[in-house]
Coordinates of C-alpha atoms and ligand atoms in Angstrom, one line a residue:
X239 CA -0.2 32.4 12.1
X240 CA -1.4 35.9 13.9
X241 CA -2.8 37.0 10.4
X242 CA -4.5 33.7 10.1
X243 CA -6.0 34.2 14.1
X244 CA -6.8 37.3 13.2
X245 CA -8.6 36.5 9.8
X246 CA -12.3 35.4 11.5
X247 CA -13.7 37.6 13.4
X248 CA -15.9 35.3 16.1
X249 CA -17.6 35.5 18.6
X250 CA -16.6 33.9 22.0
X251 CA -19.3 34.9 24.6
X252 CA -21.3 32.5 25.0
X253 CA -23.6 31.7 28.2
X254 CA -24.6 28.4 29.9
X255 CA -27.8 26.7 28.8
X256 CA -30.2 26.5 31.8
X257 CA -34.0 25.8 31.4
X258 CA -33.9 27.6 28.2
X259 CA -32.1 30.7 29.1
X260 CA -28.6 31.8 28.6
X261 CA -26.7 32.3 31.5
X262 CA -23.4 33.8 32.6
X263 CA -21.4 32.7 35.7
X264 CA -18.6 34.2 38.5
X265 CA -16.2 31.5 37.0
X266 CA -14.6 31.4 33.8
X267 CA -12.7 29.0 31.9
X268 CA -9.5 29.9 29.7
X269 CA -10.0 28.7 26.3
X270 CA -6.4 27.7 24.6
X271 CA -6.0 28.1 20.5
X272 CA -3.7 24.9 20.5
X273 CA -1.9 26.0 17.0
X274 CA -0.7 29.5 19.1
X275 CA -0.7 27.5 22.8
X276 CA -2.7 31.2 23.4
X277 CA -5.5 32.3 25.5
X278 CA -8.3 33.3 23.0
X279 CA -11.4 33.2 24.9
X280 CA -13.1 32.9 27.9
X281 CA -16.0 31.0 29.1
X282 CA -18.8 30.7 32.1
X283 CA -17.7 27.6 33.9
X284 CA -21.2 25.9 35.9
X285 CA -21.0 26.0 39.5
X286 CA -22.9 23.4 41.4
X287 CA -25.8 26.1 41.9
X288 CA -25.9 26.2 37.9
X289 CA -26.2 22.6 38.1
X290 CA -28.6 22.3 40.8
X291 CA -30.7 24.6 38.8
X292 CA -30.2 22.5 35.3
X293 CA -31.5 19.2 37.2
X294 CA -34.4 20.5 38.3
X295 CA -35.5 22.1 34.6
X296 CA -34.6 19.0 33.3
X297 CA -36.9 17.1 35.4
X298 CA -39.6 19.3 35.2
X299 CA -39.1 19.4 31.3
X300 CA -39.0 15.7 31.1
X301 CA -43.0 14.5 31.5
X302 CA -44.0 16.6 28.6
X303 CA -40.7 15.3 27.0
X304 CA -41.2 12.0 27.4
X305 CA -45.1 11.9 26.2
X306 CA -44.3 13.2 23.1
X307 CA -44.4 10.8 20.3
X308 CA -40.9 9.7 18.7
X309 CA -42.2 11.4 15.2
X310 CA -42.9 14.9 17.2
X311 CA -39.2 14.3 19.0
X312 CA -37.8 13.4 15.4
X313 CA -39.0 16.8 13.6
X314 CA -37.4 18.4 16.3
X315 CA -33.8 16.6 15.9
X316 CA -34.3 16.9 12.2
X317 CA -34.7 20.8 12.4
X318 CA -31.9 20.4 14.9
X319 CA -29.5 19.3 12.1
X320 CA -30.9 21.8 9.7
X321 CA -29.5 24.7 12.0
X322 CA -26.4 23.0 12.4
X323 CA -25.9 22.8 8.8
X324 CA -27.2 26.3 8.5
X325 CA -24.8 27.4 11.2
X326 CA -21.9 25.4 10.2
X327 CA -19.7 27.8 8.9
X328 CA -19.3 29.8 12.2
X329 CA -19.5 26.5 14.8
X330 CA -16.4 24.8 12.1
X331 CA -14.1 28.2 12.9
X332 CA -14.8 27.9 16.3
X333 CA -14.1 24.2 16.9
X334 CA -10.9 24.9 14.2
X335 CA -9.9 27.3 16.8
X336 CA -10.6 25.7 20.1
X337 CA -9.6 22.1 19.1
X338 CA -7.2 22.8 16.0
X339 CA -8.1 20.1 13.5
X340 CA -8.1 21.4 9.8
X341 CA -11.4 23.4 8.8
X342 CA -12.5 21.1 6.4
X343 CA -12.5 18.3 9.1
X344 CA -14.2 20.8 11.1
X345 CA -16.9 20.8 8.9
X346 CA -16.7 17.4 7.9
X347 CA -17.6 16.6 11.5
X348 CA -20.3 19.1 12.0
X349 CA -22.1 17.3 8.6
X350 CA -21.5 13.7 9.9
X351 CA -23.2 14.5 13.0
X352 CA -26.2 16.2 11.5
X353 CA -26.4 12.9 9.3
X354 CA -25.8 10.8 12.3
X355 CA -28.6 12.7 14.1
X356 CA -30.7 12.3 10.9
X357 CA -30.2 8.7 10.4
X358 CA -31.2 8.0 14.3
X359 CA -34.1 9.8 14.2
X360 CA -35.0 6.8 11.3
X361 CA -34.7 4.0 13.8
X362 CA -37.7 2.1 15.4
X363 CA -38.3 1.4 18.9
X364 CA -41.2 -1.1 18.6
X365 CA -43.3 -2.3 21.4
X366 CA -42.2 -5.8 21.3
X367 CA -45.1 -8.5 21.3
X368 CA -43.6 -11.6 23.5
X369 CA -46.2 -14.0 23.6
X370 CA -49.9 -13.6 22.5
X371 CA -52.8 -16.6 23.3
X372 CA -56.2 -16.9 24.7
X373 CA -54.7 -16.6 28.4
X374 CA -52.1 -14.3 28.5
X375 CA -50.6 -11.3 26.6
X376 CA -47.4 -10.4 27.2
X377 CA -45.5 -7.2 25.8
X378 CA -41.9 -5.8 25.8
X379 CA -42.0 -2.3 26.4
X380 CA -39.0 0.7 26.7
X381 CA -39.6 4.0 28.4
X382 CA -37.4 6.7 28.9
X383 CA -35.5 6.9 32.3
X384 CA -35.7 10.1 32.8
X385 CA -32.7 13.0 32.7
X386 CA -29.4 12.5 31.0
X387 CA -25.9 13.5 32.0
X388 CA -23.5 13.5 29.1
X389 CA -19.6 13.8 29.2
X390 CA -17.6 14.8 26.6
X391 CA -14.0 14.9 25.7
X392 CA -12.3 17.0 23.7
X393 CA -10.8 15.1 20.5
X394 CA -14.4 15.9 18.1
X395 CA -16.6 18.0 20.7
X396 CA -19.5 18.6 18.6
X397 CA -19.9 15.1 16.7
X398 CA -19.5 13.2 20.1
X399 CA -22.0 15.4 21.8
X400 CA -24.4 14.7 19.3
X401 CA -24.3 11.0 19.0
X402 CA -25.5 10.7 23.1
X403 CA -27.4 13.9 22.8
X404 CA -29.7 12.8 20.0
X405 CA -29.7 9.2 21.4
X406 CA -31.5 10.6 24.7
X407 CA -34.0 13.5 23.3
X408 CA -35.4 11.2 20.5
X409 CA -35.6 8.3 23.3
X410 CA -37.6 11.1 24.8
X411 CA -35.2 11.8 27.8
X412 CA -33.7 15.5 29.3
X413 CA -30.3 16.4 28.9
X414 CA -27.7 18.0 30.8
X415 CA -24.5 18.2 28.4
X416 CA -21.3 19.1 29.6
X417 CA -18.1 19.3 27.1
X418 CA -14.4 19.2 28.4
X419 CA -13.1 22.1 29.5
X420 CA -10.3 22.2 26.9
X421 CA -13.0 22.5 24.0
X422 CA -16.1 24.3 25.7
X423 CA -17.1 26.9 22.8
X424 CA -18.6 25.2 19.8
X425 CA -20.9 22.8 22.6
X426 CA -22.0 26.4 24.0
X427 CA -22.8 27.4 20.7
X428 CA -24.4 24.1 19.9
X429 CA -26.5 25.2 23.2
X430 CA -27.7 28.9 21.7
X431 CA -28.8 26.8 18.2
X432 CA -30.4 24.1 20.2
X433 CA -32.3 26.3 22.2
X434 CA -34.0 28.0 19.5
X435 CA -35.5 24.3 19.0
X436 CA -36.1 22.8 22.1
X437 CA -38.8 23.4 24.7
X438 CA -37.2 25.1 28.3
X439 CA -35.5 22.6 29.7
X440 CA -35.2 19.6 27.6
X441 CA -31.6 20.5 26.6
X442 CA -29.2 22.1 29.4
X443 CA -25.8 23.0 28.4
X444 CA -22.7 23.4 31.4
X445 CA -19.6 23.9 30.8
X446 CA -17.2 23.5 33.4
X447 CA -14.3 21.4 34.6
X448 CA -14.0 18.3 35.9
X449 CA -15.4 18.4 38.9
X450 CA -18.5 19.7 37.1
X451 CA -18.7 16.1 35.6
X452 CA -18.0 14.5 39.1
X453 CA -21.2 16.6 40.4
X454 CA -23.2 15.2 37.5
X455 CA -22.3 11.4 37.8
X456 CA -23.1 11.3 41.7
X457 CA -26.5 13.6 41.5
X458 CA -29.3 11.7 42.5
X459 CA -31.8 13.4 40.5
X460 CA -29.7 12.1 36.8
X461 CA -31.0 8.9 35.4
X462 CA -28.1 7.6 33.3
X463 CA -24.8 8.8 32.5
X464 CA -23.2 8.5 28.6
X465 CA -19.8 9.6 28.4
X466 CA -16.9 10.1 26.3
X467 CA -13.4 10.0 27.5
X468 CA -10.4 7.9 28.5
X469 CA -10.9 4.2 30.2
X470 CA -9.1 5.8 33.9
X471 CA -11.9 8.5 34.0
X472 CA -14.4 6.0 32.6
X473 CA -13.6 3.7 35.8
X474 CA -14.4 6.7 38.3
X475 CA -17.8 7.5 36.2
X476 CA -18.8 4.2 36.8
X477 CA -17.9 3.9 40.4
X478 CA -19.7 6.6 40.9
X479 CA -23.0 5.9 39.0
X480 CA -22.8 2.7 40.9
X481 CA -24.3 4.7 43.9
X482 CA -27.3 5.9 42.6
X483 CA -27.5 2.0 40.5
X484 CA -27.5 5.0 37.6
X485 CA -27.6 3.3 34.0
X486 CA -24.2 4.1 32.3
X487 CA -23.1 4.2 28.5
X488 CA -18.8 4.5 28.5
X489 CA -17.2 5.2 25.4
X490 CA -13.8 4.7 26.1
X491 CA -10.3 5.0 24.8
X492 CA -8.9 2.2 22.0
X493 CA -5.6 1.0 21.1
X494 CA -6.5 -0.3 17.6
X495 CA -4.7 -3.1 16.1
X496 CA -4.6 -3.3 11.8
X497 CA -3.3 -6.4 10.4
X498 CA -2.2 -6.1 6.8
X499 CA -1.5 -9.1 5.2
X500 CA 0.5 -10.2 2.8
X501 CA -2.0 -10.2 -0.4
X502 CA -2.1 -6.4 -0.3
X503 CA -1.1 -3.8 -2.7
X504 CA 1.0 -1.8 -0.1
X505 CA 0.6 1.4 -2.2
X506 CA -3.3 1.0 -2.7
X507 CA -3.8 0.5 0.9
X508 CA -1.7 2.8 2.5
X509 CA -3.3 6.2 1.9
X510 CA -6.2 4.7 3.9
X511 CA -4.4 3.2 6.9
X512 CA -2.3 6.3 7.1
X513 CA -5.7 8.6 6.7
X514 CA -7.3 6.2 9.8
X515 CA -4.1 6.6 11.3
X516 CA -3.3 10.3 11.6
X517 CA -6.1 11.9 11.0
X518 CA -6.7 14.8 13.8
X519 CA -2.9 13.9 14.6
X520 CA -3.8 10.3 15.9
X521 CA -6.6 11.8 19.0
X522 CA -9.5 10.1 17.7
X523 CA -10.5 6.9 19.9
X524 CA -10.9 4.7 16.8
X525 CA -7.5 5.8 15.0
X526 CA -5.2 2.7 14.2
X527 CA -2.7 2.5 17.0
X528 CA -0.6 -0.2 16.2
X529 CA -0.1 -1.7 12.2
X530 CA 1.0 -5.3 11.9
X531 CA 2.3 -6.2 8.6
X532 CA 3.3 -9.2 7.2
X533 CA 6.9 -9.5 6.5
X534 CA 5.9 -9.9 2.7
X535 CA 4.8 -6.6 2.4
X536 CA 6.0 -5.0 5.5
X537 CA 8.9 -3.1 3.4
X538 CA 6.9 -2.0 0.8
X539 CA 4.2 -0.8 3.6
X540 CA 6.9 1.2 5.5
X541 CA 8.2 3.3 2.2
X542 CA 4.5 4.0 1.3
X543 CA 3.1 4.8 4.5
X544 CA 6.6 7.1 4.7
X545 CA 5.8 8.4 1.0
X546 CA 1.9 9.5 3.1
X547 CA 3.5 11.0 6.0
X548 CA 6.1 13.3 4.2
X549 CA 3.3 14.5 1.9
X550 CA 1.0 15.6 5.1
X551 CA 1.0 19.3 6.1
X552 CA 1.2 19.9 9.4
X553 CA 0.2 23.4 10.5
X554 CA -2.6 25.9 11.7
X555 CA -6.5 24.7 10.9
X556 CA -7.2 27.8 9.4
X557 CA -4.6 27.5 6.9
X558 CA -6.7 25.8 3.9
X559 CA -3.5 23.9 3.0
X560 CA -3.1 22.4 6.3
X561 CA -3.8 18.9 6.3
X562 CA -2.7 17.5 10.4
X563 CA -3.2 20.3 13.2
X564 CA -1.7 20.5 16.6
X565 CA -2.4 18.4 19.5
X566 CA -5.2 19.8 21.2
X567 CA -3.7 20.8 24.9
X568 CA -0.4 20.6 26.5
X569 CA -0.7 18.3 28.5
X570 CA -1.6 15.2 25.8
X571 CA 1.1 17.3 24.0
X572 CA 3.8 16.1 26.9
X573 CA 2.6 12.8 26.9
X574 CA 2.8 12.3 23.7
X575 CA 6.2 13.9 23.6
X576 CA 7.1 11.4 26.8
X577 CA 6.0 8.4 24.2
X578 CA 8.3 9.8 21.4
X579 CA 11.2 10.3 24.2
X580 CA 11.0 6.8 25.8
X581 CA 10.3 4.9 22.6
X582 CA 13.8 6.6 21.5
X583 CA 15.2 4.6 24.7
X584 CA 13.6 1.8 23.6
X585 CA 15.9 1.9 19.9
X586 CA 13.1 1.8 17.5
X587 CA 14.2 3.2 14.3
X588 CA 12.1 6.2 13.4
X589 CA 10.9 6.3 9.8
X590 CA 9.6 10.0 10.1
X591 CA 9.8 12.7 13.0
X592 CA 11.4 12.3 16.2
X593 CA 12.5 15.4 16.8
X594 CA 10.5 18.1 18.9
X595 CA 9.8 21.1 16.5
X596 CA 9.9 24.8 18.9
X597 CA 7.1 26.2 19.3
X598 CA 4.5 28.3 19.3
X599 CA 1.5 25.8 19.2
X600 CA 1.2 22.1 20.2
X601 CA 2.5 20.6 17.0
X602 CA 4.0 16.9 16.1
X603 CA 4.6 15.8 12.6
X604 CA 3.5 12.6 11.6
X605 CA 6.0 10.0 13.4
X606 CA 6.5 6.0 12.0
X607 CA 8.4 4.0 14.2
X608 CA 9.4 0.3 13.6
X609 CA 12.1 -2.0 15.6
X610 CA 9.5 -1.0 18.3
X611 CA 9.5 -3.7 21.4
X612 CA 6.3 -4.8 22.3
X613 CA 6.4 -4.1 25.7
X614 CA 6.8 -0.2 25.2
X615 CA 4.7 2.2 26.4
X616 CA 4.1 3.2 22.4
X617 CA 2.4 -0.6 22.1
X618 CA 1.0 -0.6 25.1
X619 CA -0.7 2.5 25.9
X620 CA -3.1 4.7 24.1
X621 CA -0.8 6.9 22.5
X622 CA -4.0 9.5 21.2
X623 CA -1.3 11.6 19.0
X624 CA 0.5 11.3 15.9
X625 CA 3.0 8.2 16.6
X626 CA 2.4 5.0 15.3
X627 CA 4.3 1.8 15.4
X628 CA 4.8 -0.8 12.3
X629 CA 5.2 -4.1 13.3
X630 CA 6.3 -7.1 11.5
X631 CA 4.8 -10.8 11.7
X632 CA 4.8 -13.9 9.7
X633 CA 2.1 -15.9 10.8
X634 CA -1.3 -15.2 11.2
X635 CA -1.9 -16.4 14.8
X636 CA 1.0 -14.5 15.7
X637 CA -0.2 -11.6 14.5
X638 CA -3.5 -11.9 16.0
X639 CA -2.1 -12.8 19.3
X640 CA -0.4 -9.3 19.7
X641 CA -3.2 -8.0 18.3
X642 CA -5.5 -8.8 21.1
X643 CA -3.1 -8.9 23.5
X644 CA -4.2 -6.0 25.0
X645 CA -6.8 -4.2 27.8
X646 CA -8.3 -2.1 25.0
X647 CA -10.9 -3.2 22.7
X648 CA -12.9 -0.9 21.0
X649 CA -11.6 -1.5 16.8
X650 CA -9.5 -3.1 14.5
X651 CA -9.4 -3.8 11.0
X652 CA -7.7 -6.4 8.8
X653 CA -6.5 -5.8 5.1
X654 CA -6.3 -8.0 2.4
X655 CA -7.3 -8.9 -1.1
X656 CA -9.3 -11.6 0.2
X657 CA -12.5 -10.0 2.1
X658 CA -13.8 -13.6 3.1
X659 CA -10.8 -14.5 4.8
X660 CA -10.5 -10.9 5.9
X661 CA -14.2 -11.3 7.5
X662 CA -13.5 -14.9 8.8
X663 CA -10.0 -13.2 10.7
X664 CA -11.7 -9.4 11.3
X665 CA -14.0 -11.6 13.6
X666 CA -11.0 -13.5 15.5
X667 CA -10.0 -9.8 16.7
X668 CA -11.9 -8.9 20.4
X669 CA -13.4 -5.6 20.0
X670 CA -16.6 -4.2 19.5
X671 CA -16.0 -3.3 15.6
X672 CA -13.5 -5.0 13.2
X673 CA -13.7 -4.0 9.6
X674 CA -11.9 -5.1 6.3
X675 CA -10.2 -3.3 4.3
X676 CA -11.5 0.1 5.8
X677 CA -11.0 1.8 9.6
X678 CA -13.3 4.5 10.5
X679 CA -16.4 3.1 9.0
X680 CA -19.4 4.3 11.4
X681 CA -23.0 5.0 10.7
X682 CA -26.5 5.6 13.0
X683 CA -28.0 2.2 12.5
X684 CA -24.3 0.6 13.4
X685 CA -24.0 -0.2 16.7
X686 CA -20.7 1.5 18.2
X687 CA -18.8 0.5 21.7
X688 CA -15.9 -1.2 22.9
X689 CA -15.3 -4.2 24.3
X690 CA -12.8 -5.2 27.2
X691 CA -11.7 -1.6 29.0
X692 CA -12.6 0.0 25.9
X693 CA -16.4 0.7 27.4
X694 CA -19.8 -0.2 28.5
X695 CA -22.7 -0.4 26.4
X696 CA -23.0 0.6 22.3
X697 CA -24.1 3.7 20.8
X698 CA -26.5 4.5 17.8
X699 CA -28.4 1.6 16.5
X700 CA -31.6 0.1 17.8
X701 CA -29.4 -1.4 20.6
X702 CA -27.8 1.9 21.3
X703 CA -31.1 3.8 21.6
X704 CA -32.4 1.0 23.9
X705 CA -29.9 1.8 26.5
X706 CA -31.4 5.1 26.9
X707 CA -34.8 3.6 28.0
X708 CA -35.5 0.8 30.6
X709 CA -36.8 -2.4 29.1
X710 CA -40.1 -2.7 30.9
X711 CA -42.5 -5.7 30.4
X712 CA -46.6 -5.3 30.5
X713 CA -48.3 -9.2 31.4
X714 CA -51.9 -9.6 31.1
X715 CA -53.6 -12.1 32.3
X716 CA -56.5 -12.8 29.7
Ligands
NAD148 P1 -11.1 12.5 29.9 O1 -11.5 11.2 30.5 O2 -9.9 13.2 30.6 O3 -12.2 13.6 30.0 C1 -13.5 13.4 29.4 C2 -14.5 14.2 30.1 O4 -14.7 13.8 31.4 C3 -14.2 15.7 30.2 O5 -15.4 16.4 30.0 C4 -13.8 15.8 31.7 O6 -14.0 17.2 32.2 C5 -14.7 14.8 32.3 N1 -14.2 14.3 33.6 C6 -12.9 14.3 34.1 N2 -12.9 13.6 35.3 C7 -14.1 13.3 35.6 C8 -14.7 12.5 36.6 N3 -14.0 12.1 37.7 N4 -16.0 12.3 36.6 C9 -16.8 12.7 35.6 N5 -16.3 13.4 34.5 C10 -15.0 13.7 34.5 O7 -10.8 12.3 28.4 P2 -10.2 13.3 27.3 O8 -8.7 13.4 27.6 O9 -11.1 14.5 27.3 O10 -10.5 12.5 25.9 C11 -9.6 11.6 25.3 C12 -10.0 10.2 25.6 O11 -11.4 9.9 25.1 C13 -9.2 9.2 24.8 O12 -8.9 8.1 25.7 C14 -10.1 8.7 23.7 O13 -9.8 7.4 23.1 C15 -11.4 8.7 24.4 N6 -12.5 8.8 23.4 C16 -13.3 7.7 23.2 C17 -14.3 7.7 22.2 C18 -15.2 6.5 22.0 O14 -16.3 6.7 21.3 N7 -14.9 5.3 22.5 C19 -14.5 8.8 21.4 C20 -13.6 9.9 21.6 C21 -12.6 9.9 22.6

């Protein structure tokens, strides 16, 4: 592992992003290598001065921002993604390092945002005529709002920065972005690229802790908060947008459901509902949480989805072979561990893991459990780790009963040989995407969000890109 950490030589000092200058600060953040559970790096942490000083360049950057036309703002995001793709090499090592996925998904996820930020930049926002006669004309209009606070988490730190990030600047808003502090690097790096693109002040980059992100929801001077993160922070973003009436995008946690029915090949489909499972050990807001089978196949499902797990290498990022990496920080480590422990006391039967490995590094092997009560914390909670329980049913209403039974909304998916049943049941499922035979499935003109306390609002799409602006109608009388 040392000679692996020790392979890349990268760089780590990196400075905050403030009306287009780099900046250091008094405070520091430790960044943690989760595969070592090691201090690597360090980082400027924003104080409120820093952010004082990133409002105000993002308001004064924002009228010459916003009169831009969308096709100047889109050459500007394309030649964004052009550098990231450029650049990707050295921004995949670091977000290896910092987050720990596997390098390949590293990359993967510095790609699908460039394309994601491509595709966006493709989407209309037409003046909407409403009505149109000898007395009256009357016209839907959308402006930007203004500046932009976005809060990030730490699960995919440069792929869900740039989903709000491109949203706002092609809307023709400022930004101030500010990643977790468990994953800081790669959106200060994203920062040094972006600012070789972007006039002074349109983007602002801060890193900092959580109180950071407190500071930015209650400023007065921010327009609309879009964040990232679990549905208990969510709640406190929107309590305290609701002071300033700020608009708010929440992209919150999910406990997704899959229902696999009975008309399945259990081997054909399990790679992929294992993949939507596990990948980046389970911490990915869309992963499938909880797999109902149908007792028909449920067997069959278990061995295969068993055959997946012992296949999957668990180990360092950097490794090429490594297919799972550590959780990212300890402390989703322990309460991931805390599932594993109390669904033990609960007697489910564990099909793979179960037992802690030692350390060094934050790493869980892919667990399946089954015999799993309902009411367990493993069911009901957002487990965000590598634990997943199989559940059996025999009729459909059942199984869509304990599928929605839930707070969390934001995916599901339903498999089966039959895609227009599959369809006509996906839609029976309350969430704010429900695919057939496929998890996962996201693209810039599909609108993303969840529904119940999975969030607020949608990203990407026309609708997405609409909730950066405010809707604003022009009536003439003729
Ligand atoms: P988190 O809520 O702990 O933190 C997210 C961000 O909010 C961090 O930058 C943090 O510093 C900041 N923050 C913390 N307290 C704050 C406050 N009071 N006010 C403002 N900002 C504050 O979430 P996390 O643990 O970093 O991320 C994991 C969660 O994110 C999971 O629940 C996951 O499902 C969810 N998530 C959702 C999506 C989605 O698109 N729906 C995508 C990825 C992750």
């Amino acid at each position: 592992m040392a000679e692996l950490a020790m392979s890349i030589a990268l760089r780590t000092d990196f400075g905050l992003l403030i009306d287009g200058k780099l900046e250091p600060s008094d405070e520091q953040l430790d960044v943690i290598n989760p595969a070592l559970g090691e201090v690597f790096a360090r980082c400027p942490a924003a104080t409120r001065a820093h952010l004082e000083r990133a409002v105000t360049a993002a308001r004064a950057a924002f009228p010459a921002w916003r009169d831009k036309s969308f096709s100047e703002r889109a050459a500007l995001i394309k030649k964004m993604s052009q550098k990231l793709r450029e650049n990707q090499q050295e921004l995949a090592e670091l977000l290896t390092r910092e987050q720990g996925k596997p390098l390949a998904q590293s990359i993967a996820e510095i790609d699908r945002g460039a394309a994601q930020s491509d595709g966006m930049v493709g989407i209309e926002i037409p003046v909407e005529v409403l009505a149109d006669d000898k007395d009256k004309h009357i016209e839907l209009r959308y402006r930007p709002l203004g500046v932009v606070g976005i809060i990030t988490p730490w699960n995919a730190p440069v792929s869900l920065a740039l989903g709000p990030l491109v949203s706002a600047l092609y809307t023709g808003n400022t930004v101030i972005l500010k990643p977790s502090p468990y994953t800081p690097l790669s959106t200060l790096k994203l920062g040094e690229l972006l600012r070789e693109i972007f006039p002074a002040g349109v983007v602002n980059v801060l890193a900092g802790g959580d109180a950071l992100g407190v500071w930015i929801t209650e400023h007065p001077k921010v327009d609309k908060i879009s964040f990232t993160g679990s549905v208990a922070t969510g709640k406190k973003v929107l309590a305290s947008a609701a002071a300033t009436l700020k608009r708010v995008t929440l992209e919150l946690g999910g406990n997704d459901p899959a229902i696999v029915m009975d008309d399945v090949d259990p081997k054909a489909v399990a790679q992929k509902i294992f993949f939507a499972s596990f990948v980046n050990s389970g911490q990915v807001c869309m992963a499938i949480k909880r797999i109902y089978a149908h007792e028909k196949i449920y067997a069959a499902l278990c061995d295969a989805l068993v055959a997946e797990a012992k296949k999957a290498k668990v180990g360092n990022g950097l490794d090429p072979a490594t297919e799972l990496g550590p959780i990212q920080n300890k402390m989703q480590y322990d309460k991931v561990v805390g599932i594993i422990e109390d669904t033990k006391k609960r007697g489910a039967k564990f099909l793979t893991g179960g037992d802690i490995p030692k350390g060094p590094g934050y790493f869980l092997p892919p667990t399946l459990v089954t015999d799993v009560p309902e009411d367990s914390r493993l069911v009901q909670e957002e487990q965000f780790g590598p634990i997943v329980p199989i559940m059996k049913f025999s009729s459909l209403d059942d199984a869509l009963e304990r599928a929605n039974d839930t707070r969390y909304g934001l995916s599901g998916s339903v498999w089966t040989s039959d895609v227009t049943r599959g369809a006509e049941i996906a839609a029976k499922l309350e969430v704010g995407t429900a695919w057939v035979n496929q998890h996962r499935a996201t693209s810039a003109f599909v609108p993303f969000g969840g529904a119940k306390e999975s969030g607020l609002g949608r990203q990407y799409s026309a609708l997405g890109l609409k909730s950066y602006m405010e809707p604003e109608v022009v009536s003439v009388a003729k």
